[in-house]
Amino acid sequence: MRKSIFVLLAILLAASLVLAACGGAEPAVEEPMAEEVTEEPAAEPAEEVAAEPAAEEAMGDKVQIRWFVGLGTGTDPEQVAIQEEVVADYNASQDAVELVLEVVPFDAAKDTLSTQIASGNGPDIIGPVGMGGSNAYYGQFLDLAPYIESSGFDTSIFNPALIEFYQTEAGQVGLPFAVFPGAMYFIPEMFDEAGLAYPPQTYGEQYELDGEMVDWNWDTITKVAKLLTVDINGLNSTEEGFDKTQIVQVGYEPQWQSTESIGTFIGGAAPLYDGEEGSYVSTIPDSWKEAWKWWHDGMWGDEPFIATGSLAGAPEFGNGNPFNSGKAAMGLTQTWYTCCMAELRDAGFEFQVGIQPMLPDGTVQGRLDADTFRIWSGTSHPEEAFDAMSYLITTGGDKLLPIYGAMPAIAEKTDAFFEVKSDEYPFVTDESWNVFVQGLAYPDTPSSEQYVPNWIEGSARFATFGDLLRNTEDVDLDAEIAKLQEDLTIIYNK
């Protein structure tokens, strides 16, 4: 498997990714993406290629199932070692299947997988991989529903909302594994200084504001965030004389959230295109358009409460990581952000976690980033592949999830994850960690990272629009949104 070459490349890759994710040097005008995508998928749908049978002679009569790692996490040498251990455990647990691990460096993984699939020699299992990485191979994953039923796999171990999260027109194309639910991170000290109650920590609870109990929705967050936004003279953004050119603390930060994510959080999950091939139409919902106007006003309005692109990118605001800098009272983001708050902790700040906000209709719209395993639809051995994948998600996950740094989708297995997090942040309460567990019930379906035709270029166009809003005060938003929608329609039909 040329393991030594792969390990060396993986070390270099892992180092670069850690520095990029947590080094605090991310430009504020760029939208971070959970998965780097640099090129269009080269592979055609599996059904157009005659798949070659996998080798079956390596261990007697065992069927060989290939597990491809490289589209997401899993290429670090320490991860590879644990993955090999899990493979050995699975192979020893039964006598029908030989699971074979194939690790490809991240930078080469997409080309390698596309070539394998195009030649009809694709791997059986692919992952862990998130929504973004999966989009490059949309339509080429197996519908798991028949194998869930025939094997008797118990899906009740997952929140039903997570099962639905992986349903597309192609069927049940995945099962929950590694999850990163959203939550409202907040700094209690800043709330204390402003005389404000802390965000609620149980879904369904209301918030006390000005002596009244109100819903924890975006109107409430706007009011609270303005009171928590402070200028150099100690005035909040609602007070006369507030100087919005000298802001030293903002009340709210959509921490490393994409343009689509901001639309989802505030406007609700929605499909982004409609129609048939050759006549696709961009379908940006009106609620997203209003969400983006709210976002722009929060940065540039008379009573701002969100850092502009230039302010968020300033050194004193963490070079693009405002919450970690201790300059934002609230930050809405996902569980993975616990990777990147060492500076906040080491500076003596403490944070806690509150629930995600409600929409105007009273429903909660969460956001979920998630990685899982997929089965290639061209596999010659779907039953055996499903058996191996089931092991990785359940028993194997006990070893895999800690090295992936991911929260288990099986709620009963989250204790070990939060024990590690508690060692990193001993001041965070059990009530705060439990907010993430509750958040498993509120994924965004369809995901803000959902597939759209020509997904890579479409995502880039959304990012360009987001950069415009972050960095430009005088914008004709209606005209720019109309141009975005027009451009996306063209992109979807290329």
Tab-separated table of C-alpha atoms in Angstrom:
chain	number	residue	atom	x	y	z
A	1	MET	CA	0.000	0.000	0.000
A	2	ARG	CA	3.064	2.285	-0.124
A	3	LYS	CA	2.251	3.064	3.484
A	4	SER	CA	5.467	4.945	4.234
A	5	ILE	CA	4.807	7.454	1.458
A	6	PHE	CA	1.224	7.911	2.577
A	7	VAL	CA	2.221	8.432	6.195
A	8	LEU	CA	4.807	11.097	5.275
A	9	LEU	CA	2.307	12.975	3.158
A	10	ALA	CA	-0.323	12.621	5.853
A	11	ILE	CA	2.002	14.196	8.453
A	12	LEU	CA	2.578	17.233	6.231
A	13	LEU	CA	-1.126	17.486	5.446
A	14	ALA	CA	-2.226	17.169	9.057
A	15	ALA	CA	0.203	19.880	10.149
A	16	SER	CA	-1.062	22.293	7.522
A	17	LEU	CA	-4.682	21.625	8.376
A	18	VAL	CA	-4.158	22.172	12.102
A	19	LEU	CA	-2.384	25.459	11.478
A	20	ALA	CA	-5.129	26.589	9.131
A	21	ALA	CA	-8.004	25.608	11.401
A	22	CYS	CA	-6.788	26.763	14.782
A	23	GLY	CA	-3.909	29.158	14.251
A	24	GLY	CA	-6.094	32.251	14.435
A	25	ALA	CA	-4.786	33.590	11.129
A	26	GLU	CA	-7.782	33.024	8.900
A	27	PRO	CA	-8.674	36.076	6.775
A	28	ALA	CA	-12.029	37.484	7.789
A	29	VAL	CA	-13.170	37.908	4.221
A	30	GLU	CA	-12.884	34.208	3.445
A	31	GLU	CA	-15.508	31.645	4.362
A	32	PRO	CA	-13.985	28.574	6.004
A	33	MET	CA	-15.152	25.309	4.532
A	34	ALA	CA	-15.346	22.075	6.439
A	35	GLU	CA	-13.806	20.266	3.488
A	36	GLU	CA	-11.421	21.650	0.905
A	37	VAL	CA	-12.664	21.174	-2.650
A	38	THR	CA	-10.386	22.143	-5.486
A	39	GLU	CA	-11.748	20.519	-8.615
A	40	GLU	CA	-14.811	19.137	-10.299
A	41	PRO	CA	-15.574	15.424	-9.936
A	42	ALA	CA	-14.148	13.393	-12.780
A	43	ALA	CA	-16.113	10.225	-12.272
A	44	GLU	CA	-19.289	9.369	-14.120
A	45	PRO	CA	-22.202	7.653	-12.338
A	46	ALA	CA	-21.362	4.097	-11.350
A	47	GLU	CA	-24.137	2.488	-13.326
A	48	GLU	CA	-22.497	3.604	-16.565
A	49	VAL	CA	-19.371	1.608	-15.780
A	50	ALA	CA	-19.121	-2.161	-15.487
A	51	ALA	CA	-17.698	-2.774	-12.042
A	52	GLU	CA	-15.017	-5.416	-11.681
A	53	PRO	CA	-15.502	-8.014	-8.929
A	54	ALA	CA	-13.355	-7.390	-5.868
A	55	ALA	CA	-10.613	-9.880	-5.077
A	56	GLU	CA	-11.834	-12.693	-2.849
A	57	GLU	CA	-8.792	-14.893	-2.399
A	58	ALA	CA	-6.727	-12.974	0.160
A	59	MET	CA	-8.071	-14.877	3.158
A	60	GLY	CA	-9.507	-18.105	1.906
A	61	ASP	CA	-13.190	-17.774	1.091
A	62	LYS	CA	-13.588	-14.364	2.677
A	63	VAL	CA	-15.028	-11.578	0.541
A	64	GLN	CA	-12.657	-8.638	0.372
A	65	ILE	CA	-14.193	-5.238	1.138
A	66	ARG	CA	-12.080	-2.166	0.455
A	67	TRP	CA	-12.340	0.843	2.784
A	68	PHE	CA	-11.121	4.100	1.179
A	69	VAL	CA	-9.913	6.875	3.510
A	70	GLY	CA	-8.742	10.292	2.329
A	71	LEU	CA	-11.668	12.546	1.414
A	72	GLY	CA	-11.837	13.870	4.979
A	73	THR	CA	-10.119	13.068	8.244
A	74	GLY	CA	-8.307	9.769	8.816
A	75	THR	CA	-4.954	10.272	7.081
A	76	ASP	CA	-2.912	11.306	10.122
A	77	PRO	CA	-0.424	8.566	11.100
A	78	GLU	CA	-1.986	8.110	14.546
A	79	GLN	CA	-5.402	7.823	12.923
A	80	VAL	CA	-4.117	5.304	10.402
A	81	ALA	CA	-2.781	3.124	13.212
A	82	ILE	CA	-6.130	3.057	15.008
A	83	GLN	CA	-7.980	2.426	11.750
A	84	GLU	CA	-5.739	-0.552	11.101
A	85	GLU	CA	-6.520	-1.783	14.610
A	86	VAL	CA	-10.252	-1.475	13.941
A	87	VAL	CA	-9.838	-3.387	10.687
A	88	ALA	CA	-8.038	-6.180	12.530
A	89	ASP	CA	-10.759	-6.257	15.186
A	90	TYR	CA	-13.496	-6.551	12.591
A	91	ASN	CA	-11.702	-9.233	10.604
A	92	ALA	CA	-11.228	-11.270	13.775
A	93	SER	CA	-14.877	-10.862	14.760
A	94	GLN	CA	-16.298	-12.862	11.829
A	95	ASP	CA	-15.198	-15.245	9.091
A	96	ALA	CA	-17.087	-13.993	6.033
A	97	VAL	CA	-15.449	-10.659	5.175
A	98	GLU	CA	-11.905	-9.337	4.972
A	99	LEU	CA	-11.902	-5.563	5.396
A	100	VAL	CA	-8.920	-3.901	3.693
A	101	LEU	CA	-7.879	-0.331	4.526
A	102	GLU	CA	-6.749	2.003	1.737
A	103	VAL	CA	-5.413	5.394	2.892
A	104	VAL	CA	-4.750	8.066	0.280
A	105	PRO	CA	-3.366	11.532	1.143
A	106	PHE	CA	-6.058	14.199	1.115
A	107	ASP	CA	-4.587	16.157	-1.790
A	108	ALA	CA	-4.599	13.057	-3.991
A	109	ALA	CA	-7.782	11.412	-2.703
A	110	LYS	CA	-10.315	12.980	-5.070
A	111	ASP	CA	-8.298	12.218	-8.192
A	112	THR	CA	-7.570	8.705	-6.995
A	113	LEU	CA	-11.174	7.911	-6.115
A	114	SER	CA	-12.516	9.444	-9.322
A	115	THR	CA	-10.101	7.352	-11.378
A	116	GLN	CA	-11.000	4.170	-9.523
A	117	ILE	CA	-14.733	4.740	-9.971
A	118	ALA	CA	-14.406	5.689	-13.628
A	119	SER	CA	-12.471	2.469	-14.282
A	120	GLY	CA	-15.124	0.383	-12.524
A	121	ASN	CA	-12.754	-0.469	-9.690
A	122	GLY	CA	-14.136	1.784	-6.977
A	123	PRO	CA	-13.778	0.925	-3.291
A	124	ASP	CA	-16.713	-0.550	-1.410
A	125	ILE	CA	-16.708	1.838	1.574
A	126	ILE	CA	-15.727	5.511	1.446
A	127	GLY	CA	-15.188	7.693	4.475
A	128	PRO	CA	-15.257	9.346	6.832
A	129	VAL	CA	-16.493	12.100	4.558
A	130	GLY	CA	-18.759	15.083	5.072
A	131	MET	CA	-21.480	16.561	2.929
A	132	GLY	CA	-19.076	18.677	0.923
A	133	GLY	CA	-16.757	15.824	0.033
A	134	SER	CA	-19.721	13.601	-0.791
A	135	ASN	CA	-21.180	16.153	-3.189
A	136	ALA	CA	-18.368	15.468	-5.640
A	137	TYR	CA	-19.792	11.941	-6.054
A	138	TYR	CA	-23.482	12.706	-5.816
A	139	GLY	CA	-25.666	9.940	-7.223
A	140	GLN	CA	-22.958	7.302	-6.821
A	141	PHE	CA	-23.746	6.045	-3.327
A	142	LEU	CA	-25.770	2.955	-2.477
A	143	ASP	CA	-29.285	3.164	-1.050
A	144	LEU	CA	-28.840	1.453	2.314
A	145	ALA	CA	-32.543	0.942	3.059
A	146	PRO	CA	-32.774	-2.665	1.736
A	147	TYR	CA	-29.691	-3.694	3.710
A	148	ILE	CA	-30.842	-1.969	6.880
A	149	GLU	CA	-34.024	-4.016	6.630
A	150	SER	CA	-32.470	-7.337	5.613
A	151	SER	CA	-29.751	-7.178	8.270
A	152	GLY	CA	-32.060	-6.019	11.029
A	153	PHE	CA	-29.790	-3.046	11.794
A	154	ASP	CA	-31.287	-1.112	14.713
A	155	THR	CA	-31.663	2.500	13.601
A	156	SER	CA	-33.390	3.393	16.873
A	157	ILE	CA	-29.935	4.057	18.347
A	158	PHE	CA	-30.022	7.345	16.413
A	159	ASN	CA	-32.262	10.366	16.716
A	160	PRO	CA	-34.818	10.012	13.870
A	161	ALA	CA	-33.887	13.470	12.619
A	162	LEU	CA	-30.368	12.220	11.919
A	163	ILE	CA	-31.703	9.333	9.835
A	164	GLU	CA	-33.707	11.779	7.738
A	165	PHE	CA	-30.599	13.949	7.355
A	166	TYR	CA	-29.109	11.287	5.035
A	167	GLN	CA	-32.167	10.726	2.861
A	168	THR	CA	-32.114	11.958	-0.735
A	169	GLU	CA	-34.051	11.098	-3.868
A	170	ALA	CA	-31.581	8.204	-4.217
A	171	GLY	CA	-32.709	6.765	-0.887
A	172	GLN	CA	-30.960	6.330	2.469
A	173	VAL	CA	-27.430	7.080	1.307
A	174	GLY	CA	-25.805	7.194	4.731
A	175	LEU	CA	-26.210	6.576	8.442
A	176	PRO	CA	-25.186	8.926	11.270
A	177	PHE	CA	-21.678	8.527	12.666
A	178	ALA	CA	-19.614	11.619	13.543
A	179	VAL	CA	-21.700	14.703	14.265
A	180	PHE	CA	-21.055	18.349	15.062
A	181	PRO	CA	-24.332	19.999	16.155
A	182	GLY	CA	-24.601	23.761	16.515
A	183	ALA	CA	-25.022	25.842	19.653
A	184	MET	CA	-24.706	29.411	20.906
A	185	TYR	CA	-21.336	29.784	22.624
A	186	PHE	CA	-21.302	32.687	25.093
A	187	ILE	CA	-19.027	34.380	27.624
A	188	PRO	CA	-20.843	34.713	30.992
A	189	GLU	CA	-18.596	37.518	32.191
A	190	MET	CA	-19.810	39.805	29.413
A	191	PHE	CA	-23.446	39.048	30.210
A	192	ASP	CA	-22.770	39.804	33.883
A	193	GLU	CA	-21.195	43.150	33.040
A	194	ALA	CA	-24.257	44.097	30.964
A	195	GLY	CA	-26.708	42.832	33.595
A	196	LEU	CA	-28.205	40.312	31.188
A	197	ALA	CA	-29.479	36.782	31.776
A	198	TYR	CA	-27.563	33.925	30.176
A	199	PRO	CA	-28.959	32.197	27.074
A	200	PRO	CA	-31.276	29.255	27.870
A	201	GLN	CA	-29.763	25.770	27.869
A	202	THR	CA	-32.836	23.623	27.323
A	203	TYR	CA	-34.882	23.704	24.132
A	204	GLY	CA	-38.328	25.089	24.851
A	205	GLU	CA	-37.143	27.444	27.592
A	206	GLN	CA	-37.691	31.170	27.234
A	207	TYR	CA	-35.301	34.035	27.954
A	208	GLU	CA	-35.736	36.808	30.500
A	209	LEU	CA	-35.270	40.250	28.970
A	210	ASP	CA	-36.319	43.530	30.606
A	211	GLY	CA	-38.289	41.623	33.224
A	212	GLU	CA	-40.337	39.668	30.668
A	213	MET	CA	-40.088	36.097	29.411
A	214	VAL	CA	-39.598	36.042	25.652
A	215	ASP	CA	-38.770	33.408	23.052
A	216	TRP	CA	-35.087	32.801	22.327
A	217	ASN	CA	-35.381	33.841	18.693
A	218	TRP	CA	-33.506	36.128	16.348
A	219	ASP	CA	-35.371	39.251	17.492
A	220	THR	CA	-34.287	38.526	21.055
A	221	ILE	CA	-30.714	37.800	19.993
A	222	THR	CA	-30.587	41.080	18.066
A	223	LYS	CA	-31.670	43.051	21.138
A	224	VAL	CA	-29.290	41.234	23.451
A	225	ALA	CA	-26.365	41.469	20.995
A	226	LYS	CA	-26.769	45.239	20.672
A	227	LEU	CA	-26.583	45.615	24.460
A	228	LEU	CA	-23.415	43.501	24.442
A	229	THR	CA	-21.702	45.514	21.686
A	230	VAL	CA	-19.427	48.105	23.254
A	231	ASP	CA	-17.320	50.969	21.889
A	232	ILE	CA	-14.063	52.373	23.205
A	233	ASN	CA	-15.992	54.706	25.542
A	234	GLY	CA	-17.994	51.877	27.134
A	235	LEU	CA	-21.248	52.703	25.373
A	236	ASN	CA	-23.390	49.948	23.871
A	237	SER	CA	-24.735	50.257	20.361
A	238	THR	CA	-28.191	51.419	21.495
A	239	GLU	CA	-26.844	54.361	23.480
A	240	GLU	CA	-26.521	57.939	22.241
A	241	GLY	CA	-22.960	58.757	21.294
A	242	PHE	CA	-22.000	55.176	20.460
A	243	ASP	CA	-19.033	55.224	18.058
A	244	LYS	CA	-19.376	52.357	15.600
A	245	THR	CA	-15.912	53.103	14.206
A	246	GLN	CA	-14.338	52.272	17.595
A	247	ILE	CA	-15.957	48.964	18.555
A	248	VAL	CA	-13.987	46.932	21.127
A	249	GLN	CA	-16.543	44.133	21.673
A	250	VAL	CA	-19.356	42.768	19.514
A	251	GLY	CA	-22.451	41.046	20.834
A	252	TYR	CA	-22.709	38.323	18.212
A	253	GLU	CA	-20.478	36.518	15.738
A	254	PRO	CA	-21.549	33.906	13.152
A	255	GLN	CA	-18.269	32.142	13.873
A	256	TRP	CA	-16.819	30.663	10.671
A	257	GLN	CA	-20.283	30.207	9.152
A	258	SER	CA	-20.755	30.175	5.392
A	259	THR	CA	-23.234	32.343	3.537
A	260	GLU	CA	-25.488	29.302	3.143
A	261	SER	CA	-25.180	28.458	6.835
A	262	ILE	CA	-26.218	31.962	7.870
A	263	GLY	CA	-29.217	31.706	5.550
A	264	THR	CA	-30.157	28.350	7.073
A	265	PHE	CA	-29.781	29.392	10.718
A	266	ILE	CA	-31.901	32.509	10.315
A	267	GLY	CA	-34.146	31.651	7.380
A	268	GLY	CA	-34.589	27.884	7.744
A	269	ALA	CA	-33.357	24.885	5.769
A	270	ALA	CA	-34.512	24.862	2.158
A	271	PRO	CA	-33.629	23.315	-1.239
A	272	LEU	CA	-31.523	25.606	-3.389
A	273	TYR	CA	-32.459	24.489	-6.891
A	274	ASP	CA	-35.329	22.948	-8.837
A	275	GLY	CA	-36.043	21.578	-12.282
A	276	GLU	CA	-34.541	19.020	-14.629
A	277	GLU	CA	-31.059	18.747	-16.096
A	278	GLY	CA	-30.492	21.545	-18.579
A	279	SER	CA	-33.232	23.720	-17.082
A	280	TYR	CA	-32.294	24.007	-13.412
A	281	VAL	CA	-33.405	27.115	-11.546
A	282	SER	CA	-31.872	28.640	-8.429
A	283	THR	CA	-34.493	28.734	-5.664
A	284	ILE	CA	-33.043	30.929	-2.927
A	285	PRO	CA	-35.900	31.276	-0.424
A	286	ASP	CA	-37.151	34.737	0.536
A	287	SER	CA	-36.348	33.942	4.171
A	288	TRP	CA	-32.655	33.612	3.259
A	289	LYS	CA	-32.736	36.948	1.472
A	290	GLU	CA	-34.131	38.575	4.611
A	291	ALA	CA	-31.532	36.756	6.714
A	292	TRP	CA	-28.706	38.194	4.639
A	293	LYS	CA	-30.183	41.700	4.951
A	294	TRP	CA	-30.303	41.218	8.737
A	295	TRP	CA	-26.679	40.046	8.674
A	296	HIS	CA	-25.547	43.075	6.650
A	297	ASP	CA	-27.437	45.473	8.903
A	298	GLY	CA	-25.868	43.796	11.928
A	299	MET	CA	-22.450	44.760	10.570
A	300	TRP	CA	-23.126	48.099	8.937
A	301	GLY	CA	-26.342	49.514	10.433
A	302	ASP	CA	-26.718	52.397	12.886
A	303	GLU	CA	-26.688	49.981	15.837
A	304	PRO	CA	-24.204	47.304	14.752
A	305	PHE	CA	-23.620	44.124	16.728
A	306	ILE	CA	-21.587	41.916	14.328
A	307	ALA	CA	-17.971	42.527	13.311
A	308	THR	CA	-17.426	43.639	9.726
A	309	GLY	CA	-14.905	41.789	7.625
A	310	SER	CA	-12.137	44.280	8.366
A	311	LEU	CA	-12.864	44.357	12.101
A	312	ALA	CA	-13.090	40.561	12.389
A	313	GLY	CA	-9.802	40.284	10.501
A	314	ALA	CA	-7.958	42.701	12.781
A	315	PRO	CA	-5.280	41.248	15.094
A	316	GLU	CA	-7.104	42.393	18.214
A	317	PHE	CA	-10.182	40.476	17.005
A	318	GLY	CA	-8.229	37.285	16.470
A	319	ASN	CA	-7.342	37.624	12.773
A	320	GLY	CA	-10.694	36.140	11.749
A	321	ASN	CA	-11.485	34.257	14.964
A	322	PRO	CA	-13.374	36.876	17.025
A	323	PHE	CA	-14.914	34.615	19.655
A	324	ASN	CA	-11.567	33.028	20.491
A	325	SER	CA	-10.085	36.522	20.854
A	326	GLY	CA	-12.510	37.350	23.678
A	327	LYS	CA	-14.038	40.129	21.610
A	328	ALA	CA	-17.454	38.554	20.968
A	329	ALA	CA	-20.039	37.864	23.660
A	330	MET	CA	-21.884	35.211	21.610
A	331	GLY	CA	-20.843	32.992	18.736
A	332	LEU	CA	-23.118	30.605	16.869
A	333	THR	CA	-21.174	27.654	15.486
A	334	GLN	CA	-20.755	23.885	15.667
A	335	THR	CA	-19.156	21.424	18.091
A	336	TRP	CA	-15.952	21.274	16.064
A	337	TYR	CA	-15.198	24.849	17.163
A	338	THR	CA	-14.034	23.455	20.505
A	339	CYS	CA	-10.807	22.789	18.599
A	340	CYS	CA	-10.027	26.453	18.374
A	341	MET	CA	-10.498	28.300	21.676
A	342	ALA	CA	-7.199	27.697	23.441
A	343	GLU	CA	-6.312	31.396	23.321
A	344	LEU	CA	-9.652	32.321	24.887
A	345	ARG	CA	-9.109	29.800	27.679
A	346	ASP	CA	-5.477	30.747	28.242
A	347	ALA	CA	-6.405	34.426	28.445
A	348	GLY	CA	-8.594	33.615	31.454
A	349	PHE	CA	-11.984	33.696	29.737
A	350	GLU	CA	-14.634	31.079	30.351
A	351	PHE	CA	-17.428	30.147	27.977
A	352	GLN	CA	-20.669	28.208	28.243
A	353	VAL	CA	-23.126	26.973	25.644
A	354	GLY	CA	-26.761	27.884	24.988
A	355	ILE	CA	-29.428	26.584	22.637
A	356	GLN	CA	-29.808	27.497	18.977
A	357	PRO	CA	-32.457	30.155	18.243
A	358	MET	CA	-36.021	29.693	17.089
A	359	LEU	CA	-37.471	30.866	13.794
A	360	PRO	CA	-40.447	33.260	13.709
A	361	ASP	CA	-42.857	30.310	13.493
A	362	GLY	CA	-41.546	28.918	16.786
A	363	THR	CA	-39.569	26.015	15.316
A	364	VAL	CA	-35.869	25.524	15.993
A	365	GLN	CA	-33.584	25.591	12.984
A	366	GLY	CA	-30.268	24.029	13.885
A	367	ARG	CA	-27.163	23.346	11.852
A	368	LEU	CA	-25.303	20.062	11.763
A	369	ASP	CA	-21.957	19.270	10.252
A	370	ALA	CA	-21.439	15.530	9.969
A	371	ASP	CA	-19.054	12.898	8.646
A	372	THR	CA	-19.981	9.331	7.870
A	373	PHE	CA	-19.206	6.351	5.644
A	374	ARG	CA	-20.773	5.762	2.241
A	375	ILE	CA	-20.998	2.628	0.117
A	376	TRP	CA	-20.269	2.940	-3.583
A	377	SER	CA	-23.275	1.952	-5.636
A	378	GLY	CA	-21.043	-0.095	-7.939
A	379	THR	CA	-19.912	-2.484	-5.213
A	380	SER	CA	-20.143	-6.166	-6.105
A	381	HIS	CA	-20.802	-7.070	-2.475
A	382	PRO	CA	-23.370	-4.691	-0.957
A	383	GLU	CA	-24.393	-7.000	1.905
A	384	GLU	CA	-20.828	-7.552	3.033
A	385	ALA	CA	-19.995	-3.870	2.610
A	386	PHE	CA	-22.984	-2.919	4.747
A	387	ASP	CA	-21.931	-5.371	7.431
A	388	ALA	CA	-18.454	-3.850	7.581
A	389	MET	CA	-19.791	-0.297	7.504
A	390	SER	CA	-22.225	-1.103	10.318
A	391	TYR	CA	-19.283	-2.253	12.420
A	392	LEU	CA	-17.352	0.960	11.742
A	393	ILE	CA	-20.332	3.079	12.785
A	394	THR	CA	-21.087	1.164	15.979
A	395	THR	CA	-18.425	-1.012	17.637
A	396	GLY	CA	-15.541	0.380	15.600
A	397	GLY	CA	-16.704	3.893	16.354
A	398	ASP	CA	-15.633	3.479	19.977
A	399	LYS	CA	-12.028	3.625	18.771
A	400	LEU	CA	-12.468	5.750	15.651
A	401	LEU	CA	-14.454	8.692	16.981
A	402	PRO	CA	-11.878	9.773	19.593
A	403	ILE	CA	-9.079	9.922	17.008
A	404	TYR	CA	-11.367	11.812	14.624
A	405	GLY	CA	-12.179	14.307	17.390
A	406	ALA	CA	-15.875	13.861	16.683
A	407	MET	CA	-19.003	13.640	18.770
A	408	PRO	CA	-20.803	10.280	18.398
A	409	ALA	CA	-24.166	10.293	16.657
A	410	ILE	CA	-25.266	7.643	19.166
A	411	ALA	CA	-26.323	9.820	22.101
A	412	GLU	CA	-25.590	7.077	24.636
A	413	LYS	CA	-21.922	7.131	23.586
A	414	THR	CA	-21.263	10.852	24.061
A	415	ASP	CA	-19.908	10.676	27.638
A	416	ALA	CA	-16.365	9.784	26.559
A	417	PHE	CA	-16.321	12.644	24.055
A	418	PHE	CA	-17.321	15.215	26.661
A	419	GLU	CA	-14.879	13.813	29.210
A	420	VAL	CA	-12.082	14.740	26.811
A	421	LYS	CA	-13.601	18.169	26.221
A	422	SER	CA	-13.938	18.704	29.964
A	423	ASP	CA	-10.220	18.098	30.350
A	424	GLU	CA	-9.603	20.845	27.788
A	425	TYR	CA	-12.193	23.231	29.249
A	426	PRO	CA	-12.805	22.258	32.899
A	427	PHE	CA	-15.007	25.306	33.537
A	428	VAL	CA	-17.704	24.204	31.053
A	429	THR	CA	-20.696	22.747	32.887
A	430	ASP	CA	-22.515	19.499	32.187
A	431	GLU	CA	-25.567	21.587	31.293
A	432	SER	CA	-23.555	23.238	28.527
A	433	TRP	CA	-22.237	19.982	27.089
A	434	ASN	CA	-25.769	18.579	27.151
A	435	VAL	CA	-26.882	21.378	24.821
A	436	PHE	CA	-24.932	19.647	22.041
A	437	VAL	CA	-26.663	16.342	22.743
A	438	GLN	CA	-30.034	18.094	22.553
A	439	GLY	CA	-28.914	19.654	19.266
A	440	LEU	CA	-28.888	16.240	17.572
A	441	ALA	CA	-32.649	16.646	17.194
A	442	TYR	CA	-32.258	19.779	15.072
A	443	PRO	CA	-30.164	19.102	11.959
A	444	ASP	CA	-30.653	21.209	8.861
A	445	THR	CA	-32.508	19.069	6.358
A	446	PRO	CA	-31.650	19.721	3.601
A	447	SER	CA	-28.164	20.640	4.736
A	448	SER	CA	-26.722	24.055	4.024
A	449	GLU	CA	-23.978	22.007	2.329
A	450	GLN	CA	-26.539	20.186	0.187
A	451	TYR	CA	-25.739	19.060	-3.322
A	452	VAL	CA	-26.477	21.430	-6.174
A	453	PRO	CA	-25.393	20.942	-9.801
A	454	ASN	CA	-21.855	22.200	-10.355
A	455	TRP	CA	-21.582	22.380	-6.573
A	456	ILE	CA	-17.994	23.661	-6.357
A	457	GLU	CA	-18.579	26.724	-8.512
A	458	GLY	CA	-21.945	27.348	-6.870
A	459	SER	CA	-20.410	27.331	-3.403
A	460	ALA	CA	-17.705	29.708	-4.564
A	461	ARG	CA	-20.351	32.114	-5.860
A	462	PHE	CA	-22.127	32.075	-2.491
A	463	ALA	CA	-18.779	32.784	-0.797
A	464	THR	CA	-18.128	35.759	-3.085
A	465	PHE	CA	-21.530	37.167	-2.177
A	466	GLY	CA	-20.782	36.698	1.527
A	467	ASP	CA	-17.447	38.498	1.154
A	468	LEU	CA	-19.260	41.405	-0.489
A	469	LEU	CA	-21.610	41.736	2.473
A	470	ARG	CA	-18.811	41.508	5.037
A	471	ASN	CA	-16.642	44.113	3.394
A	472	THR	CA	-18.968	46.615	1.699
A	473	GLU	CA	-21.242	49.046	3.516
A	474	ASP	CA	-23.084	50.585	0.586
A	475	VAL	CA	-24.665	47.630	-1.194
A	476	ASP	CA	-27.892	47.438	-3.185
A	477	LEU	CA	-28.859	44.166	-1.537
A	478	ASP	CA	-31.906	43.484	-3.684
A	479	ALA	CA	-29.860	43.933	-6.852
A	480	GLU	CA	-26.944	41.828	-5.573
A	481	ILE	CA	-29.246	39.015	-4.426
A	482	ALA	CA	-30.988	39.031	-7.805
A	483	LYS	CA	-27.575	38.850	-9.504
A	484	LEU	CA	-26.548	35.982	-7.218
A	485	GLN	CA	-29.668	34.034	-8.098
A	486	GLU	CA	-29.212	34.707	-11.815
A	487	ASP	CA	-25.569	33.597	-11.670
A	488	LEU	CA	-26.420	30.449	-9.751
A	489	THR	CA	-28.999	29.430	-12.322
A	490	ILE	CA	-26.343	29.748	-15.017
A	491	ILE	CA	-23.822	27.806	-12.919
A	492	TYR	CA	-26.274	24.996	-12.205
A	493	ASN	CA	-26.827	24.474	-15.921
A	494	LYS	CA	-23.197	24.406	-17.052
